[in-house]
PDB file of C-alpha atoms in Angstrom:
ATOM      1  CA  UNK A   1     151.783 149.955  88.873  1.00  0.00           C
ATOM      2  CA  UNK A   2     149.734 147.298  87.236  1.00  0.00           C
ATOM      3  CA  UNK A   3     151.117 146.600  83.906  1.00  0.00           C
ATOM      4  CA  UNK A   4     148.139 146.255  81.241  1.00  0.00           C
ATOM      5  CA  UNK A   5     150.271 145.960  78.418  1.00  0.00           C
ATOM      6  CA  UNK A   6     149.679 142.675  77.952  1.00  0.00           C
ATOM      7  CA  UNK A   7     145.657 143.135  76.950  1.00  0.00           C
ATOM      8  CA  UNK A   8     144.364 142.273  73.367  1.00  0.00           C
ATOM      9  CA  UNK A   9     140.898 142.999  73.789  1.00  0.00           C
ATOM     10  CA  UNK A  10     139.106 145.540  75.799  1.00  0.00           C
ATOM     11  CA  UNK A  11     135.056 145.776  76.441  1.00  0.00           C
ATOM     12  CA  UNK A  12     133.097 147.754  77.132  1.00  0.00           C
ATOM     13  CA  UNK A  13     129.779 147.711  78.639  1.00  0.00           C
ATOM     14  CA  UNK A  14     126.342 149.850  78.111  1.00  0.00           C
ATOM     15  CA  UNK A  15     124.969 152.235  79.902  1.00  0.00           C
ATOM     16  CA  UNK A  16     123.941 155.375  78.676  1.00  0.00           C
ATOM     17  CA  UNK A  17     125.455 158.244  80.265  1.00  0.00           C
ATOM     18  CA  UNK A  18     127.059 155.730  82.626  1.00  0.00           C
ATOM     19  CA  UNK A  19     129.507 155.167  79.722  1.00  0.00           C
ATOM     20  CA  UNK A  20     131.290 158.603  80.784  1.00  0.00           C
ATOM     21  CA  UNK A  21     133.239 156.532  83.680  1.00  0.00           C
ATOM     22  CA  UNK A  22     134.553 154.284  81.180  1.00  0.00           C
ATOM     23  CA  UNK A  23     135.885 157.501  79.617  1.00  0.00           C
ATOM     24  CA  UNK A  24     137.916 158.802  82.828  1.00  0.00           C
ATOM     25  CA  UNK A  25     138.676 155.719  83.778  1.00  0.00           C
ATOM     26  CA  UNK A  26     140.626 154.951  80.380  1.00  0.00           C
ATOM     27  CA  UNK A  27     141.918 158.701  80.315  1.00  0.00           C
ATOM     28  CA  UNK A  28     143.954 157.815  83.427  1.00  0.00           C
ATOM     29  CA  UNK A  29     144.553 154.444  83.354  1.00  0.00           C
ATOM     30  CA  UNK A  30     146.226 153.547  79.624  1.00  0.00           C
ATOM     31  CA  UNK A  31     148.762 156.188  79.237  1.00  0.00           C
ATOM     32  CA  UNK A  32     150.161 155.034  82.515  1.00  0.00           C
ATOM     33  CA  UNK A  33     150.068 151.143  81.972  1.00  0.00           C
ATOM     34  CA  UNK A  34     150.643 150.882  77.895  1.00  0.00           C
ATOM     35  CA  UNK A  35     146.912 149.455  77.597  1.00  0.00           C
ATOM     36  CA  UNK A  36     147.059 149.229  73.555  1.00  0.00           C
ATOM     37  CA  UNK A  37     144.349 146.561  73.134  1.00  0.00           C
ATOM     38  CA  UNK A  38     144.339 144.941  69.390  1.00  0.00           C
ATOM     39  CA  UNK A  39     140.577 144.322  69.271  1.00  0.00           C
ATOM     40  CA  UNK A  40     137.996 146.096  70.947  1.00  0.00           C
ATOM     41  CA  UNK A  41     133.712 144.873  71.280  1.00  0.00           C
ATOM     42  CA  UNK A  42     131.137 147.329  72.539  1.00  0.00           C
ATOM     43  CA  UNK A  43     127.389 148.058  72.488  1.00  0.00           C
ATOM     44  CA  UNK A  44     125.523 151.267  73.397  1.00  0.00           C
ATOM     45  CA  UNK A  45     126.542 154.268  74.606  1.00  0.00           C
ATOM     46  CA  UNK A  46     129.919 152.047  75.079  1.00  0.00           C
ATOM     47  CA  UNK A  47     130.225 151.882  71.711  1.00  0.00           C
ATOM     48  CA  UNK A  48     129.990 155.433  71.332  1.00  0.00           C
ATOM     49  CA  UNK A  49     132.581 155.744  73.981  1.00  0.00           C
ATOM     50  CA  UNK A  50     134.893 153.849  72.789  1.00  0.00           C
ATOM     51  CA  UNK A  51     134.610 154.883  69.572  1.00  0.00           C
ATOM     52  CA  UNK A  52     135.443 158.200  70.819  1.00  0.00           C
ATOM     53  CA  UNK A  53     138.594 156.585  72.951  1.00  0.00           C
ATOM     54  CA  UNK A  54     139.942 155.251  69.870  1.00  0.00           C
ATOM     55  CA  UNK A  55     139.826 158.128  67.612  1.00  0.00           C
ATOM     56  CA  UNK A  56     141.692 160.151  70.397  1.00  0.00           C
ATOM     57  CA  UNK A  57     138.764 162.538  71.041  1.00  0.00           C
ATOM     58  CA  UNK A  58     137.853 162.100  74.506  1.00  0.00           C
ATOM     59  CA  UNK A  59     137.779 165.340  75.812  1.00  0.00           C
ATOM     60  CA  UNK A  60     136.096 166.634  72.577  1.00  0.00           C
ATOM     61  CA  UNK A  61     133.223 164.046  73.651  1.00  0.00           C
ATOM     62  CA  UNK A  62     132.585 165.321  76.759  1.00  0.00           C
ATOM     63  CA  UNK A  63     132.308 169.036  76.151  1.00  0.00           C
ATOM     64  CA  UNK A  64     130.464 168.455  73.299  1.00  0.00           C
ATOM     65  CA  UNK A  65     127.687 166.620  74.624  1.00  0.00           C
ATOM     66  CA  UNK A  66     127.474 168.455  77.744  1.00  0.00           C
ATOM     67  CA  UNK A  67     127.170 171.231  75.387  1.00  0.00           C
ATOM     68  CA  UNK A  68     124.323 169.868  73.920  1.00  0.00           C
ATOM     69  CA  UNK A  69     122.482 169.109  76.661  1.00  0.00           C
ATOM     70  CA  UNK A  70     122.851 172.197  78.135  1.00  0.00           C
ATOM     71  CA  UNK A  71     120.557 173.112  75.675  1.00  0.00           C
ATOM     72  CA  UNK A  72     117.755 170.767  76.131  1.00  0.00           C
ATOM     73  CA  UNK A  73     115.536 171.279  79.111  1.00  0.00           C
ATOM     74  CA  UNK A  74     113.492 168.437  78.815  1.00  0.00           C
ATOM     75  CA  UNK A  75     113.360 164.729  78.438  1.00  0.00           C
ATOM     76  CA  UNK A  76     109.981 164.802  77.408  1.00  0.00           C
ATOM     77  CA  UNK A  77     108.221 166.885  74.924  1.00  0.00           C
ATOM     78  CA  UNK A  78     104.294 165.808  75.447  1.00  0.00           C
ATOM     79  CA  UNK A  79     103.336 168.585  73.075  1.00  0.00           C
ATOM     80  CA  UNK A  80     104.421 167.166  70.530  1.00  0.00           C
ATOM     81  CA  UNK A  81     102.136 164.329  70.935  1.00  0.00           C
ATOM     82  CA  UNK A  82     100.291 165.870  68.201  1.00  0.00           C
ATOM     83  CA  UNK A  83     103.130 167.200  66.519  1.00  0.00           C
ATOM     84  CA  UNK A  84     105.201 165.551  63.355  1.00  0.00           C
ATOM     85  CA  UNK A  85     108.284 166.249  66.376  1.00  0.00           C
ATOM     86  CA  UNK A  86     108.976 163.285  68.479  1.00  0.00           C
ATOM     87  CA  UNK A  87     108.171 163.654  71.941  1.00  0.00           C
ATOM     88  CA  UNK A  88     111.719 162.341  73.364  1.00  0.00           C
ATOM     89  CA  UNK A  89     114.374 164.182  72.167  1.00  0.00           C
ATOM     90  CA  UNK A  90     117.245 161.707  72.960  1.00  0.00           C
ATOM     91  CA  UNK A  91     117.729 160.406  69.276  1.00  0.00           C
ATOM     92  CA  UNK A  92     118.017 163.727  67.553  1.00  0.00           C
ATOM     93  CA  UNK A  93     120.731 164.957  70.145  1.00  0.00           C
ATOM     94  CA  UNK A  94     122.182 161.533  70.391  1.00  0.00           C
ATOM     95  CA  UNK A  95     122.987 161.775  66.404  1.00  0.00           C
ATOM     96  CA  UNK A  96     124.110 165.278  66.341  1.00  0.00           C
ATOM     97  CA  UNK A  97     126.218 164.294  69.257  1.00  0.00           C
ATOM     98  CA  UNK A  98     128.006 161.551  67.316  1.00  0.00           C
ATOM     99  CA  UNK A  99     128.333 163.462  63.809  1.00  0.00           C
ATOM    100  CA  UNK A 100     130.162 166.509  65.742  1.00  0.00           C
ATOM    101  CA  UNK A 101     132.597 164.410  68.008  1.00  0.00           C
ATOM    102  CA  UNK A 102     133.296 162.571  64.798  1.00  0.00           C
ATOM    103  CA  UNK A 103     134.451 164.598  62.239  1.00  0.00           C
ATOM    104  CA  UNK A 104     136.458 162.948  59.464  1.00  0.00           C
ATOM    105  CA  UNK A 105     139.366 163.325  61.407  1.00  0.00           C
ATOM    106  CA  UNK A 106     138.901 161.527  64.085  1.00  0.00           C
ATOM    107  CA  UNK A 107     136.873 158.861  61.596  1.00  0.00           C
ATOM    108  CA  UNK A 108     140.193 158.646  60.683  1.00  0.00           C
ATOM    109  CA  UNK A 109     141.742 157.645  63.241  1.00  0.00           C
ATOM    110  CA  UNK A 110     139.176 155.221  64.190  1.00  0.00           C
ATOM    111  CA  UNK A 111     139.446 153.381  61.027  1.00  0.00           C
ATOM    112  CA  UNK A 112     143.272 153.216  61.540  1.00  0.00           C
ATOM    113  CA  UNK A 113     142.146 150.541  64.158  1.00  0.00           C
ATOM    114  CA  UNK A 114     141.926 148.390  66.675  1.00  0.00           C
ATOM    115  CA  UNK A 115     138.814 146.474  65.270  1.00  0.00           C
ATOM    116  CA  UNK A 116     135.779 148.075  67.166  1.00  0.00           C
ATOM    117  CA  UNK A 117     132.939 145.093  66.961  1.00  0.00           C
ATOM    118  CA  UNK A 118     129.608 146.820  67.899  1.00  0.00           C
ATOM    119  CA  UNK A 119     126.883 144.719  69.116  1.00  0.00           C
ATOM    120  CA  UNK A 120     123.228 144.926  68.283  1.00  0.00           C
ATOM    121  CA  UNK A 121     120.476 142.751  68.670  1.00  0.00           C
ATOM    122  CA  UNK A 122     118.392 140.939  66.554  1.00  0.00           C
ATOM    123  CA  UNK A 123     114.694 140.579  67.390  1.00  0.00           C
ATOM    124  CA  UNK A 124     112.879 137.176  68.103  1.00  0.00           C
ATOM    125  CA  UNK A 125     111.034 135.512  64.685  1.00  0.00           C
ATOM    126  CA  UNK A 126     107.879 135.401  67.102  1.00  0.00           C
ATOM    127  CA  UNK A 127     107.532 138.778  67.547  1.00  0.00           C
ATOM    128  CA  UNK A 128     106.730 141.672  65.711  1.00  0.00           C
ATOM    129  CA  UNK A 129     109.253 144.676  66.398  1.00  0.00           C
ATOM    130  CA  UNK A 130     106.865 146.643  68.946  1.00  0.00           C
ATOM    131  CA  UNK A 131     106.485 143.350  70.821  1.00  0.00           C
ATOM    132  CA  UNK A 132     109.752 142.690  70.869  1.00  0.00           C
ATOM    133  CA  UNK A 133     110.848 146.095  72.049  1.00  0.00           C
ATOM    134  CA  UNK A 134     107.988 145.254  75.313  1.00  0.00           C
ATOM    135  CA  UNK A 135     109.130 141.653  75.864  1.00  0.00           C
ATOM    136  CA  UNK A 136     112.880 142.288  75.647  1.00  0.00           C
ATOM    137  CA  UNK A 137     113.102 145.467  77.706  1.00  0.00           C
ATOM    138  CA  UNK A 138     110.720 144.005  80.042  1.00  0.00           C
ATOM    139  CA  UNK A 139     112.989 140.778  80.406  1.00  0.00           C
ATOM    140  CA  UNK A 140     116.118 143.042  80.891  1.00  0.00           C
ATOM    141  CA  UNK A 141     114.898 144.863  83.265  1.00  0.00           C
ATOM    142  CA  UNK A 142     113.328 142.258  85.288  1.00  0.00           C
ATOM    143  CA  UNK A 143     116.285 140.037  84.959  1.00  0.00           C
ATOM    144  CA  UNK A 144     118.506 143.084  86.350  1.00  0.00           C
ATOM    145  CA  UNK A 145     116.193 143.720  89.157  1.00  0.00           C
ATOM    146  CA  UNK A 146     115.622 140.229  89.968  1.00  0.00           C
ATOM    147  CA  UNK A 147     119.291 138.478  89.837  1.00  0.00           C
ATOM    148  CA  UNK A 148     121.595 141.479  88.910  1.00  0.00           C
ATOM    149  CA  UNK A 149     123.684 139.797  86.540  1.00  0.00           C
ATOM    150  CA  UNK A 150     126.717 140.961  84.961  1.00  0.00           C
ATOM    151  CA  UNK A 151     126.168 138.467  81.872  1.00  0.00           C
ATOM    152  CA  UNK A 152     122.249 138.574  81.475  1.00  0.00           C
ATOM    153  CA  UNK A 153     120.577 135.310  80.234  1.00  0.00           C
ATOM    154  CA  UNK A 154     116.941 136.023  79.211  1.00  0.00           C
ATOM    155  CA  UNK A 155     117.506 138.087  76.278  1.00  0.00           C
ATOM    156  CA  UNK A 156     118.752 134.924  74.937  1.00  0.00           C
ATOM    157  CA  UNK A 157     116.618 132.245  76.021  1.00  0.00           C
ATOM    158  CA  UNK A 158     113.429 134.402  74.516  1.00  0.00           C
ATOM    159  CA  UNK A 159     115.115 134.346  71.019  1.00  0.00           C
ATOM    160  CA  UNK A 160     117.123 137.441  70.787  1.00  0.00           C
ATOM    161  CA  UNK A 161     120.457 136.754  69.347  1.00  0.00           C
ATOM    162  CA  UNK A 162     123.756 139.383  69.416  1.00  0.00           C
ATOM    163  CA  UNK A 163     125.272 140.408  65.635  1.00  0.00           C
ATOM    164  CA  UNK A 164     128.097 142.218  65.361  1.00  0.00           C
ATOM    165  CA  UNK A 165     129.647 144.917  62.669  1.00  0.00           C
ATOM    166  CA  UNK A 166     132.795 146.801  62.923  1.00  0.00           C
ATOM    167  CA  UNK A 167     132.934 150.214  62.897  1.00  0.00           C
ATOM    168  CA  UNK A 168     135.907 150.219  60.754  1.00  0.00           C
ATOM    169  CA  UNK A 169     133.726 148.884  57.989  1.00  0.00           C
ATOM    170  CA  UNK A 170     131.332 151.532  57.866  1.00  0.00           C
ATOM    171  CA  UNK A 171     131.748 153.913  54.588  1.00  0.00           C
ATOM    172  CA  UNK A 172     130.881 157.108  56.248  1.00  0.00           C
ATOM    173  CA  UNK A 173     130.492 159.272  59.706  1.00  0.00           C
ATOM    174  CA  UNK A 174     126.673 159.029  59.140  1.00  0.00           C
ATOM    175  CA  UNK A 175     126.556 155.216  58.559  1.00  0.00           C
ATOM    176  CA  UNK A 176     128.983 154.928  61.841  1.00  0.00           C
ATOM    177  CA  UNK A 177     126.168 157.093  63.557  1.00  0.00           C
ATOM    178  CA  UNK A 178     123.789 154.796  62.021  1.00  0.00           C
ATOM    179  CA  UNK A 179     125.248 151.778  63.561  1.00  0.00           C
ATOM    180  CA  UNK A 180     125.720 153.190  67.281  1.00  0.00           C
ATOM    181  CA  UNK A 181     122.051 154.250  67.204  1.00  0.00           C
ATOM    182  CA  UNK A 182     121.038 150.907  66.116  1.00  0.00           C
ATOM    183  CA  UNK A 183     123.333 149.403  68.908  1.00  0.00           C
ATOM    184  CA  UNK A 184     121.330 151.848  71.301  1.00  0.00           C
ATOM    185  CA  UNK A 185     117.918 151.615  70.044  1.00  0.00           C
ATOM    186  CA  UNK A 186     115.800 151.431  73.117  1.00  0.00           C
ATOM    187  CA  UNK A 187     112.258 153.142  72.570  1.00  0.00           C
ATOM    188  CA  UNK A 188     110.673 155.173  73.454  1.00  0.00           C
ATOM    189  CA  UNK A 189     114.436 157.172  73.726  1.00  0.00           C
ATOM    190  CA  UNK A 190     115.006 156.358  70.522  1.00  0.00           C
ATOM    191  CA  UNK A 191     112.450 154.774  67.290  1.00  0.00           C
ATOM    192  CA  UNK A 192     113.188 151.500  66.568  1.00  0.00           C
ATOM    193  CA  UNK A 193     116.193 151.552  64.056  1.00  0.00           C
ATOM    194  CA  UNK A 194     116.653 149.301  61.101  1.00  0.00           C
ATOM    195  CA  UNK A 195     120.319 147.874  60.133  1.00  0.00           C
ATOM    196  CA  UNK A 196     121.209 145.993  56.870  1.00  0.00           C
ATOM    197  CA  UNK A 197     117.297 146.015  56.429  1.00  0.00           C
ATOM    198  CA  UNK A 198     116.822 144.375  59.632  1.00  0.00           C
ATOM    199  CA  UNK A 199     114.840 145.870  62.744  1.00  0.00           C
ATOM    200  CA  UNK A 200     117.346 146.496  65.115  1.00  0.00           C
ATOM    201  CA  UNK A 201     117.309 146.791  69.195  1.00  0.00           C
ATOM    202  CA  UNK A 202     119.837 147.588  71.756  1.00  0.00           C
ATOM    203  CA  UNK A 203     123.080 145.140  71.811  1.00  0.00           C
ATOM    204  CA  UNK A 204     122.148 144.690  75.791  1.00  0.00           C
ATOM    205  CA  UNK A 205     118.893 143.142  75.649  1.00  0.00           C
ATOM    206  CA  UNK A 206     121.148 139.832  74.432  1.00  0.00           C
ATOM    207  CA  UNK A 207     124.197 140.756  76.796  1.00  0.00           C
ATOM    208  CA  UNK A 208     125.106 144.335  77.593  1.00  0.00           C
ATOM    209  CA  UNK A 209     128.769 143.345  78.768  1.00  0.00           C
ATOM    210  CA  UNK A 210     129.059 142.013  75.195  1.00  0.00           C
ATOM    211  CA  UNK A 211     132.636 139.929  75.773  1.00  0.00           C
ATOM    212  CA  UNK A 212     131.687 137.170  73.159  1.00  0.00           C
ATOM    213  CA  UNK A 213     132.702 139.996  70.321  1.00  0.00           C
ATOM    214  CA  UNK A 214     136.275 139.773  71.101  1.00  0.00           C
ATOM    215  CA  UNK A 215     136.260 135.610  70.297  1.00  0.00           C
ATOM    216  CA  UNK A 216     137.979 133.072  72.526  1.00  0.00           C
ATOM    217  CA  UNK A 217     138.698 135.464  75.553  1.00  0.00           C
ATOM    218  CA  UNK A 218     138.952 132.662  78.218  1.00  0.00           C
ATOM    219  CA  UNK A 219     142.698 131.878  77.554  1.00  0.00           C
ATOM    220  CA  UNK A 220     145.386 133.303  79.092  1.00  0.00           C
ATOM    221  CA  UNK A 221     147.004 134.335  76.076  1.00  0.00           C
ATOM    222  CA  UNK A 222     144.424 136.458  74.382  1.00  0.00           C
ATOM    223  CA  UNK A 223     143.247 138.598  77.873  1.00  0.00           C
ATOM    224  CA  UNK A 224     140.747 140.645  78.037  1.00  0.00           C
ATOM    225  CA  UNK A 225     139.829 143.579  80.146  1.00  0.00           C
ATOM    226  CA  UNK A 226     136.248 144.447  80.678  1.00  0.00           C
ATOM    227  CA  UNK A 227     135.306 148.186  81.464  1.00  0.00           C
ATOM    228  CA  UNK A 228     132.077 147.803  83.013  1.00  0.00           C
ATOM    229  CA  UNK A 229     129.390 150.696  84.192  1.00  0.00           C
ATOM    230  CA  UNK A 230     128.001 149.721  87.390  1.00  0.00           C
ATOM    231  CA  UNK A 231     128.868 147.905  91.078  1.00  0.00           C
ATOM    232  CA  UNK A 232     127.825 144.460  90.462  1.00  0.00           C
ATOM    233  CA  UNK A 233     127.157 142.445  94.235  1.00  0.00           C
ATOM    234  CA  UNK A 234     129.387 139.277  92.403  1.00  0.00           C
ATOM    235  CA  UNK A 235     131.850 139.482  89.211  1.00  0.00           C
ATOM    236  CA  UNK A 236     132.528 136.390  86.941  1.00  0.00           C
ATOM    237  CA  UNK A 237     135.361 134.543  88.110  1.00  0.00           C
ATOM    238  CA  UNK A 238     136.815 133.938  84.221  1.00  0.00           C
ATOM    239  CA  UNK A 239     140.611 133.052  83.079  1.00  0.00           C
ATOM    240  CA  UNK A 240     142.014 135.634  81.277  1.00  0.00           C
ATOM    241  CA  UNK A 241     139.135 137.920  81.840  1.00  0.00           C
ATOM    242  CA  UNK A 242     139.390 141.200  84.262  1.00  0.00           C
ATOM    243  CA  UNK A 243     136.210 142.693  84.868  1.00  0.00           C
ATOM    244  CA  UNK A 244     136.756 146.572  86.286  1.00  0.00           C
ATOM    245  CA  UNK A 245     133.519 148.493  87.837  1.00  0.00           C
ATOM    246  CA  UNK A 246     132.619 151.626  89.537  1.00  0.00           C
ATOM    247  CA  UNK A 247     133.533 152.504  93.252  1.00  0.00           C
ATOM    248  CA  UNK A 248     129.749 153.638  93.553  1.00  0.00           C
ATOM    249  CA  UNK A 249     127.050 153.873  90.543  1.00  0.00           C
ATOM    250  CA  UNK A 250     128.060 157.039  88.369  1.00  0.00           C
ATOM    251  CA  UNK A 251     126.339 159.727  89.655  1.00  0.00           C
ATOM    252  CA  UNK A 252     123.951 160.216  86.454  1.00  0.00           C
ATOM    253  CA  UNK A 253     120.838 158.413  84.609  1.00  0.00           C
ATOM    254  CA  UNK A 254     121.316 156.675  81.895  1.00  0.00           C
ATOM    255  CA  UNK A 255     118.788 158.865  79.331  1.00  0.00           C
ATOM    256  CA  UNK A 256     118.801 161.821  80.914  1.00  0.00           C
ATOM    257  CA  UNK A 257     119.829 164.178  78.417  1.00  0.00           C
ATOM    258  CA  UNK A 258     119.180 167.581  80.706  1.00  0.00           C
ATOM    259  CA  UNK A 259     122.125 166.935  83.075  1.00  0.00           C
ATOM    260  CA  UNK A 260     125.837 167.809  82.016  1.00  0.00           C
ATOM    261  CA  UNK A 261     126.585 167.841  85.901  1.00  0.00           C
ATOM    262  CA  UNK A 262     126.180 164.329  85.909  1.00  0.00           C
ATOM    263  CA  UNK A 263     128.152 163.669  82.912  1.00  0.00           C
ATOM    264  CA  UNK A 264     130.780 165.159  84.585  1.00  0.00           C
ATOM    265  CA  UNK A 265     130.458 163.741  87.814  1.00  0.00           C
ATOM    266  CA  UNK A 266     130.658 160.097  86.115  1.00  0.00           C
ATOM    267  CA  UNK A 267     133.377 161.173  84.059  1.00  0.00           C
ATOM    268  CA  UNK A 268     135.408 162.488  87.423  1.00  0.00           C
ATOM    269  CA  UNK A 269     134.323 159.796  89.203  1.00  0.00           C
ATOM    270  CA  UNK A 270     136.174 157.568  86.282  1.00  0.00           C
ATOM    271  CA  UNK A 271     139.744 159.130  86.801  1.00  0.00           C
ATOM    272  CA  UNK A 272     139.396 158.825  90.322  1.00  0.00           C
ATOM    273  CA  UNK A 273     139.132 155.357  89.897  1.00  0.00           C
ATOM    274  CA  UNK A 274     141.739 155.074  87.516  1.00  0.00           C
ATOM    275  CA  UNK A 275     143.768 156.885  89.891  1.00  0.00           C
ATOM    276  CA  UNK A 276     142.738 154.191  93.121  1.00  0.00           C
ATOM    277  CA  UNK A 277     143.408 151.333  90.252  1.00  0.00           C
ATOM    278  CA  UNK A 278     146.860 152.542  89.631  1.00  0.00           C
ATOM    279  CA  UNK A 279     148.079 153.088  93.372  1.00  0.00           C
ATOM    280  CA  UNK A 280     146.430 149.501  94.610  1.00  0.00           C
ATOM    281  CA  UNK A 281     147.363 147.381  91.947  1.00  0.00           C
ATOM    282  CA  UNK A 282     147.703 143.883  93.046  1.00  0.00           C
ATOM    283  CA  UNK A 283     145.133 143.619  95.241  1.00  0.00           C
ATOM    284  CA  UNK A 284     141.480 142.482  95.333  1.00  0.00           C
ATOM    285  CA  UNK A 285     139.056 145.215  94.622  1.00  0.00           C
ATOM    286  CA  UNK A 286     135.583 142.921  94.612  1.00  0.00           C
ATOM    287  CA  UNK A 287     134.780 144.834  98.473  1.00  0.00           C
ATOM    288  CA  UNK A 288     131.435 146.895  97.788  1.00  0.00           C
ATOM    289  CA  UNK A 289     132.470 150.568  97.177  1.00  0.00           C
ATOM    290  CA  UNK A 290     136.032 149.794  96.005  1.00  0.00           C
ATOM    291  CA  UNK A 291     137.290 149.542  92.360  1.00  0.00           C
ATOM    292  CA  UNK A 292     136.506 145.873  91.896  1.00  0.00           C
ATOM    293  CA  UNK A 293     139.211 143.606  89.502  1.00  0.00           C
ATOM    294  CA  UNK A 294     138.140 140.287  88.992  1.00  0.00           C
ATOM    295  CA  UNK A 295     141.405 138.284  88.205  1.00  0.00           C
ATOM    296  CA  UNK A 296     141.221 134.412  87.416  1.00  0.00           C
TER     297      UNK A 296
END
């Protein structure tokens, strides 16, 4: 069995509903390997994954928003076009989402620790905050269709830079809310969000595998495991770093907010991986289609 024990940080990538693989996979894989990380960096939906990992809610998270979505048959309102009601209905059940899985309870428990560094990113001083939604979406998603890197670099080199806050140091459930949406704000899904009265944009448009939030990672004695949310072709080759990915991509889109099948799916298709993780540990896993573990 691999022994994870010896982790201090854990990662954890975007994705939207991808995220939900993250979720099985950790439901399976740290009871059985004492994965008890000491510091934890996330952005996204990760973040609001994880967040629900550490307050011991997991299975809460998942009925809940499949719940939810059950009850939204549409991505899209265009009705409402000329409506005061937004026409995507993503933030609204994104928030409600997040304020019911956590209740003070489990805000709690999160505040109890690890350290939870959530990653947002701040916009460009060359652009306005509608062009820099456009330019750094754009970039992403040419940069992902064009290289398919795990670490993206043209977030960056247009100006973008990564912040991070803790979710420990949020005051209340609705400022932690506040703070995930900001780490996920990726309109038209979502209106552009404002933290510390600063626009804010999605953590990912600087590096959505946001590893620099857990410090000096590349040393043996601070390792770090890194729950990614899709197959990547090639994963970094890093000491002290173990990237983990999908056997397949998770079997749901990232916004769509109409499909609790998927969720499911990707959250199945998490312990199954867990459960391949456990019984081949040792071995290489980078083969297309197989749990991949880069180890250094």
């Amino acid at each position: 069995m691999q022994d994870l024990s010896s982790i201090r940080n854990v990662v954890f990538a975007g994705g939207g509903n991808r995220c939900f693989w993250q979720a099985g996979f950790w439901q399976v894989v740290a009871p059985a390997t004492g994965l008890a990380p000491s510091r934890v960096a996330s952005v996204s939906a990760g973040a609001a994954l994880s967040c629900a990992i550490l307050a011991d809610c997991i299975d809460d998270t998942v009925e809940i928003t499949c719940d939810a979505i059950s009850r939204n048959p549409r991505n899209q309102y265009w009705g409402n076009l000329l409506r005061a009601d937004p026409v995507f209905p993503h933030a609204a059940i994104y928030r409600q989402i997040l304020l019911q899985v956590m209740d003070e309870a489990a805000f709690k428990r999160l505040r109890q620790g690890p350290e939870n560094r959530i990653e947002i990113s701040r916009i460009p001083s060359w652009l306005s905050p509608r062009w820099a939604t456009l330019v750094g979406i754009g970039a992403y998603q040419l940069e992902k269709q064009w290289r398919h890197p795990v670490h993206p670099t043209f977030g960056r080199r247009l100006g973008f830079r990564a912040e991070f806050f803790s979710a420990g140091d949020c005051e209340s459930r609705e400022q932690l809310a506040d703070l995930i949406l900001a780490s996920s704000c990726t309109p038209p899904f979502t209106p552009l969000s404002v933290w510390k009265q600063q626009a804010a944009l999605d953590g990912g448009l600087v590096d959505n595998v946001p590893v620099e939030g857990v410090g000096d990672v590349e040393s043996e004695q601070s390792p770090t495991l890194v729950l990614l949310t899709r197959p990547y072709r090639m994963l970094p080759q890093v000491p002290g770093r173990h990237y983990v990915q999908p056997s397949e991509p998770p079997p749901v889109s990232s916004w769509d907010y109409t499909d609790p099948a998927g969720i499911r799916a990707a959250y199945a298709l998490g312990k199954r991986d867990g459960e391949a993780f456990l019984s081949k540990a040792g071995r290489d896993y980078a083969e297309p289609k197989t749990v991949a573990e880069a180890s250094p």
